Structure formats: C-alpha cells, structure tokens
Amino acid sequence: MISLDANSSPTPEELPPEIDGLRMTKQRREVFSVVLAERDHPTANDVFSRSQKRMPTISLATVYNCLEALVSHGLVRQVNFEREPSRYCPNLSDHCHFQDQKTGTIHDVVFKEGVNLADFLELPQGTEVSHLEISLKGRIGSN
Amino acid sequence: MISLDANSSPTPEELPPEIDGLRMTKQRREVFSVVLAERDHPTANDVFSRSQKRMPTISLATVYNCLEALVSHGLVRQVNFEREPSRYCPNLSDHCHFQDQKTGTIHDVVFKEGVNLADFLELPQGTEVSHLEISLKGRIGSN
DNA sequence: TCTTCGAATTAGAATAATTCCAATTATTGC
DNA sequence: GCAATAATTGGAATTATTCTAATTCGAAGA
C-alpha cells in the first residue's frame, strides 16, 4: 500500500515496478508521484506541468493515459465539478468534495461514522450502485 | 407554479409571459416546454432538435442561452455526469440522479423521509453549502 | 401608432478539455 | 538477442460549450 502521509510522499523512484497488476512505467510513476505529492486536486494540465519539471519530455497525452490507467486501476480518483476540467485525488478513503467558491480550492469531506449514503436514498429495487460522486459548492466561514 | 404533471405539460403558448421575474420569450417558452414535456434529462442538443420541430429557426446558441436563463432562475436543474454533456431536469424537488450504465437512462432518486445530507458529512466549521450534486451510476436488477 | 433602446436571438467562429491516430520506443517473455 | 506486446509521443481531430458581432424583437414612452 502506498503511503498517504502528507509529509513524505514517494519519489517516482521509490514506487514499485507494479501496483495492483498495473505496470508502473517511468511515466506512470512520475504522474502518480505528482498526484501523491501535492494533494490539491490538480487537473491533468497541472499534473502535466508538474511532471515536466522532473521529466521534460513527457507529453500531455501520456499524462492523460497515465491518469486514466491509475484511475481505472483504482489508485487515483477522478473528481468532477460540473463542467470544469477533471481533477485527480489520491485519497482512496470514502469521501466527497467541497469546492470553496471564493478560492476554487477543493476540500475532501468525509462521512460521519457509519453513514452509508445508499441507506438514505429511495433507490429503485435491485439497483446496484457501482459509482457515486457527491460534489458540494459553497463558502467557508467569513469568506 | 408550473404544473409538473407528467400527463399534461404546457404547450409553449400556455406558458405565461414571465416566470419568477424571467421574461418568457417565444424561444424560452419553447425550450422550457420541451424540457417539461419529455422528462428524460435531455442534453442541450436533444432540446435543440426537439425545439426545431415546432420552431425550425431556433438556433443552438439560443437553446444554450435559454437553458442557462432557466437554470439560473431556478426553473430547471442542470445535471452533470462526469464528463458527459450536461442534461436538463425540470424536477425541482430535492433529489439526485442515477444513471443506468446499460442504457444510459437517468432516473431521479429521492431521499428518504427527513434526510438532510449535510447531517451526514463532516463539513468544515462554518461551511455554507450553496450547491449540491449527487450522481450515482450502476445497474438495475437483471440488466 | 411610431420611435427608441435594451435585451434576445442568430450564425458562425473560437475555445478548451479530452481523445484519437499513426509512428516510434520501451519492455517482457522466450 | 528477438519477436511480440504495450506504452509513449506529437499532432490532428473531436466535441460541448462559449463568444462575437450583427440583426431582430418587444416593451415603454412620446
């Protein structure tokens, strides 16, 4: 399991050659380490420019490919706010997102103890939920 | 208040010249009546082609303008699923959306009695939520 | 009714995020 | 080391949406 300790995220070199059956190429390690390093919900473009610092030859298409690989292997979550560009989040625990309308900053929001959303919805009988996204927008305190 | 009775949605002509301070032009009435008529969460393009049947001269830009006017006046809700084109929903009651992955169909899902989402989230102190969107995806029954 | 003026509509161009494509390069299994 | 497979690359293509500038509409006042 990859450490989520905010104070010491892995460098690309520290990432193993394979995670959960996903081959970690040089580029995927770079992209993953960027997403793990600054947990500020970067867009693909953000990831691209941060990756370029260490790996100037990486292409935007590759960043998209790597993010897609990481997302589909469940190592990274894709976060959408309305029609804004997708953002990427390495926090795999059950949570949702709140966007501060003043600053655009996105905060992770966790559910209270033992809450299971599906318990609160009148879902059609026999529904199997495979994907759930909750997005909040608003202001914080005196902002 | 506009009737939400599924069996008889208003024709454009039946809509008043103003709703909630929003001037209802010919095009806005057309677009609104289309959204009210077939409550299947159409995209802007869907609305455009349906509107064209009665009003062949309407433009796509106008459809976008009208939808935006209706949304910002709270007469219609804009519904987003990940990076798919926005959809439009005339159901103003508190609800969220479930997309059947097999068919793409979107179903309205209501909350169980007395449920208030914010009660179940560890929101940062002083948070004021102005916008909330819950999107589910999955399969239904034997599908 | 006629005129005026701001708002709405229109067609088409522009934008921007993302995906696709075809060619090259890297990696794995033999 | 070699063939087969997968990943990367740059650039073109796609697509939903927004923008722009010109035209038209419609309400309100003269």
XYZ file of N, CA and C in Angstrom, chain A residues 78 80 82-86 96 98 101 109-112 115 117 119-123 125-141, chain B residues 78 80 82-86 96 98 101 109-112 115 117 119-123 125-141:
228
model
N -10.927 10.183 -9.885
C -11.191 11.316 -10.761
C -12.332 12.109 -10.141
N -14.996 15.331 -10.451
C -15.606 16.269 -11.395
C -16.483 17.283 -10.685
N -19.152 19.876 -11.968
C -19.909 20.413 -13.087
C -19.110 20.280 -14.371
N -18.964 21.348 -15.115
C -18.273 21.210 -16.396
C -16.804 21.595 -16.321
N -16.292 21.711 -15.135
C -14.880 22.057 -15.014
C -13.994 20.887 -15.417
N -12.729 21.180 -15.759
C -11.807 20.084 -16.065
C -11.711 19.099 -14.906
N -11.553 17.830 -15.231
C -11.444 16.807 -14.196
C -10.221 17.059 -13.330
N -16.196 12.732 -0.084
C -16.687 13.519 -1.199
C -15.980 14.871 -1.209
N -15.840 19.240 -1.528
C -16.443 20.547 -1.343
C -15.554 21.584 -2.004
N -16.181 28.357 -3.237
C -16.468 29.157 -4.433
C -15.601 30.402 -4.513
N -14.197 15.845 2.036
C -15.191 15.832 3.116
C -15.558 14.381 3.408
N -15.406 13.986 4.658
C -15.711 12.593 4.981
C -17.117 12.463 5.544
N -17.638 11.256 5.478
C -18.945 10.979 6.025
C -18.832 10.750 7.522
N -19.887 11.054 8.237
C -19.876 10.767 9.665
C -19.886 9.265 9.876
N -22.020 6.074 8.238
C -23.040 6.504 7.292
C -22.830 5.832 5.935
N -24.448 6.168 2.265
C -25.386 7.007 1.525
C -26.595 6.246 1.017
N -28.266 4.091 2.104
C -29.316 3.894 3.105
C -30.305 5.052 3.119
N -29.922 6.163 2.563
C -30.771 7.346 2.674
C -31.484 7.682 1.385
N -31.293 6.819 0.394
C -31.918 7.074 -0.904
C -32.991 6.040 -1.203
N -34.019 6.482 -1.859
C -35.064 5.576 -2.340
C -34.626 5.043 -3.699
N -33.707 4.114 -3.675
C -33.225 3.569 -4.938
C -34.205 2.548 -5.488
N -35.739 -0.723 -6.760
C -35.437 -2.068 -6.275
C -34.434 -2.769 -7.185
N -33.458 -3.422 -6.568
C -32.497 -4.190 -7.350
C -31.383 -3.365 -7.943
N -31.268 -2.126 -7.494
C -30.222 -1.257 -8.011
C -28.868 -1.623 -7.418
N -27.871 -1.688 -8.279
C -26.523 -1.937 -7.808
C -25.662 -0.737 -8.160
N -25.271 0.004 -7.155
C -24.517 1.225 -7.393
C -23.041 0.890 -7.544
N -22.474 1.280 -8.674
C -21.058 0.981 -8.877
C -20.214 2.237 -8.747
N -20.871 3.352 -8.804
C -20.120 4.598 -8.783
C -20.972 5.685 -8.155
N -20.337 6.472 -7.302
C -21.063 7.511 -6.571
C -20.195 8.736 -6.467
N -20.760 9.865 -6.810
C -19.992 11.103 -6.687
C -20.857 12.183 -6.056
N -20.317 12.778 -5.001
C -21.028 13.861 -4.324
C -20.165 15.107 -4.376
N -20.714 16.157 -4.954
C -19.961 17.404 -5.071
C -20.725 18.534 -4.428
N -20.064 19.241 -3.540
C -20.669 20.385 -2.872
C -19.921 21.642 -3.271
N -20.670 22.727 -3.277
C -20.059 24.021 -3.529
C -20.571 24.995 -2.512
N -19.769 25.952 -2.142
C -20.244 26.971 -1.221
C -19.115 27.804 -0.661
N -19.395 28.395 0.472
C -18.414 29.291 1.084
C -18.053 28.780 2.466
N -16.891 29.199 2.914
C -16.443 28.793 4.238
C -16.330 30.023 5.124
N -16.973 29.939 6.276
C -16.854 30.970 7.304
C -17.013 32.375 6.775
N -29.621 21.757 -13.900
C -28.603 21.228 -14.803
C -27.994 20.003 -14.126
N -25.150 16.921 -14.220
C -23.886 16.516 -14.830
C -23.486 15.121 -14.395
N -20.130 13.086 -14.686
C -18.734 13.056 -15.081
C -18.507 14.002 -16.239
N -17.924 13.530 -17.320
C -17.598 14.473 -18.390
C -18.622 14.437 -19.518
N -19.753 13.845 -19.259
C -20.768 13.801 -20.296
C -21.409 15.169 -20.485
N -22.027 15.380 -21.646
C -22.736 16.652 -21.846
C -23.779 16.881 -20.756
N -23.953 18.117 -20.377
C -24.944 18.447 -19.356
C -26.331 18.041 -19.807
N -31.627 13.368 -6.409
C -30.368 13.188 -7.116
C -30.573 12.240 -8.284
N -29.508 8.846 -10.830
C -28.907 7.537 -11.015
C -28.883 7.227 -12.497
N -26.109 2.160 -16.308
C -24.950 2.061 -17.187
C -25.235 1.275 -18.450
N -33.767 10.149 -8.169
C -33.759 9.375 -6.916
C -34.002 10.333 -5.767
N -35.022 10.031 -4.966
C -35.323 10.938 -3.855
C -34.701 10.423 -2.563
N -34.557 11.331 -1.618
C -34.024 10.982 -0.314
C -35.135 10.388 0.541
N -34.756 9.534 1.439
C -35.753 9.006 2.352
C -36.214 10.118 3.284
N -34.327 13.148 5.474
C -32.877 13.061 5.384
C -32.302 14.378 4.884
N -28.656 15.767 3.785
C -27.310 15.271 3.521
C -26.268 15.867 4.448
N -26.239 16.588 7.304
C -26.170 15.949 8.622
C -25.200 14.777 8.636
N -24.863 14.284 7.465
C -24.055 13.075 7.431
C -22.619 13.338 7.017
N -22.311 14.608 6.833
C -20.966 14.967 6.386
C -20.221 15.732 7.453
N -18.940 15.484 7.552
C -18.069 16.240 8.458
C -17.629 17.498 7.715
N -18.528 18.452 7.608
C -18.177 19.668 6.874
C -17.313 20.568 7.751
N -16.076 23.603 9.767
C -16.917 24.517 10.534
C -17.217 25.799 9.762
N -18.448 26.230 9.788
C -18.803 27.486 9.127
C -19.049 27.346 7.642
N -19.167 26.142 7.191
C -19.392 25.921 5.769
C -20.832 26.207 5.388
N -20.990 26.916 4.307
C -22.337 27.194 3.814
C -22.468 26.585 2.429
N -23.242 25.535 2.330
C -23.370 24.816 1.066
C -24.412 25.496 0.187
N -24.002 25.899 -0.998
C -24.962 26.558 -1.879
C -25.382 25.647 -3.019
N -24.613 24.633 -3.221
C -24.904 23.765 -4.353
C -24.462 22.353 -4.033
N -25.302 21.399 -4.381
C -25.026 20.012 -4.045
C -25.452 19.125 -5.196
N -24.581 18.253 -5.608
C -24.939 17.342 -6.693
C -24.494 15.930 -6.329
N -25.428 14.995 -6.415
C -25.124 13.589 -6.139
C -25.443 12.784 -7.383
N -24.431 12.109 -7.899
C -24.624 11.306 -9.108
C -24.241 9.868 -8.836
N -25.139 8.970 -9.156
C -24.875 7.543 -8.989
C -24.881 6.888 -10.359
N -24.099 5.821 -10.448
C -24.097 5.017 -11.662
C -24.167 3.568 -11.270
N -24.799 2.763 -12.092
C -24.817 1.340 -11.795
C -25.806 0.606 -12.667
N -26.201 -0.540 -12.172
C -27.110 -1.378 -12.939
C -28.387 -1.607 -12.163
N -29.440 -1.920 -12.907
C -30.725 -2.181 -12.267
C -31.108 -3.628 -12.503
N -31.422 -4.297 -11.415
C -31.957 -5.649 -11.473
C -31.181 -6.554 -12.388
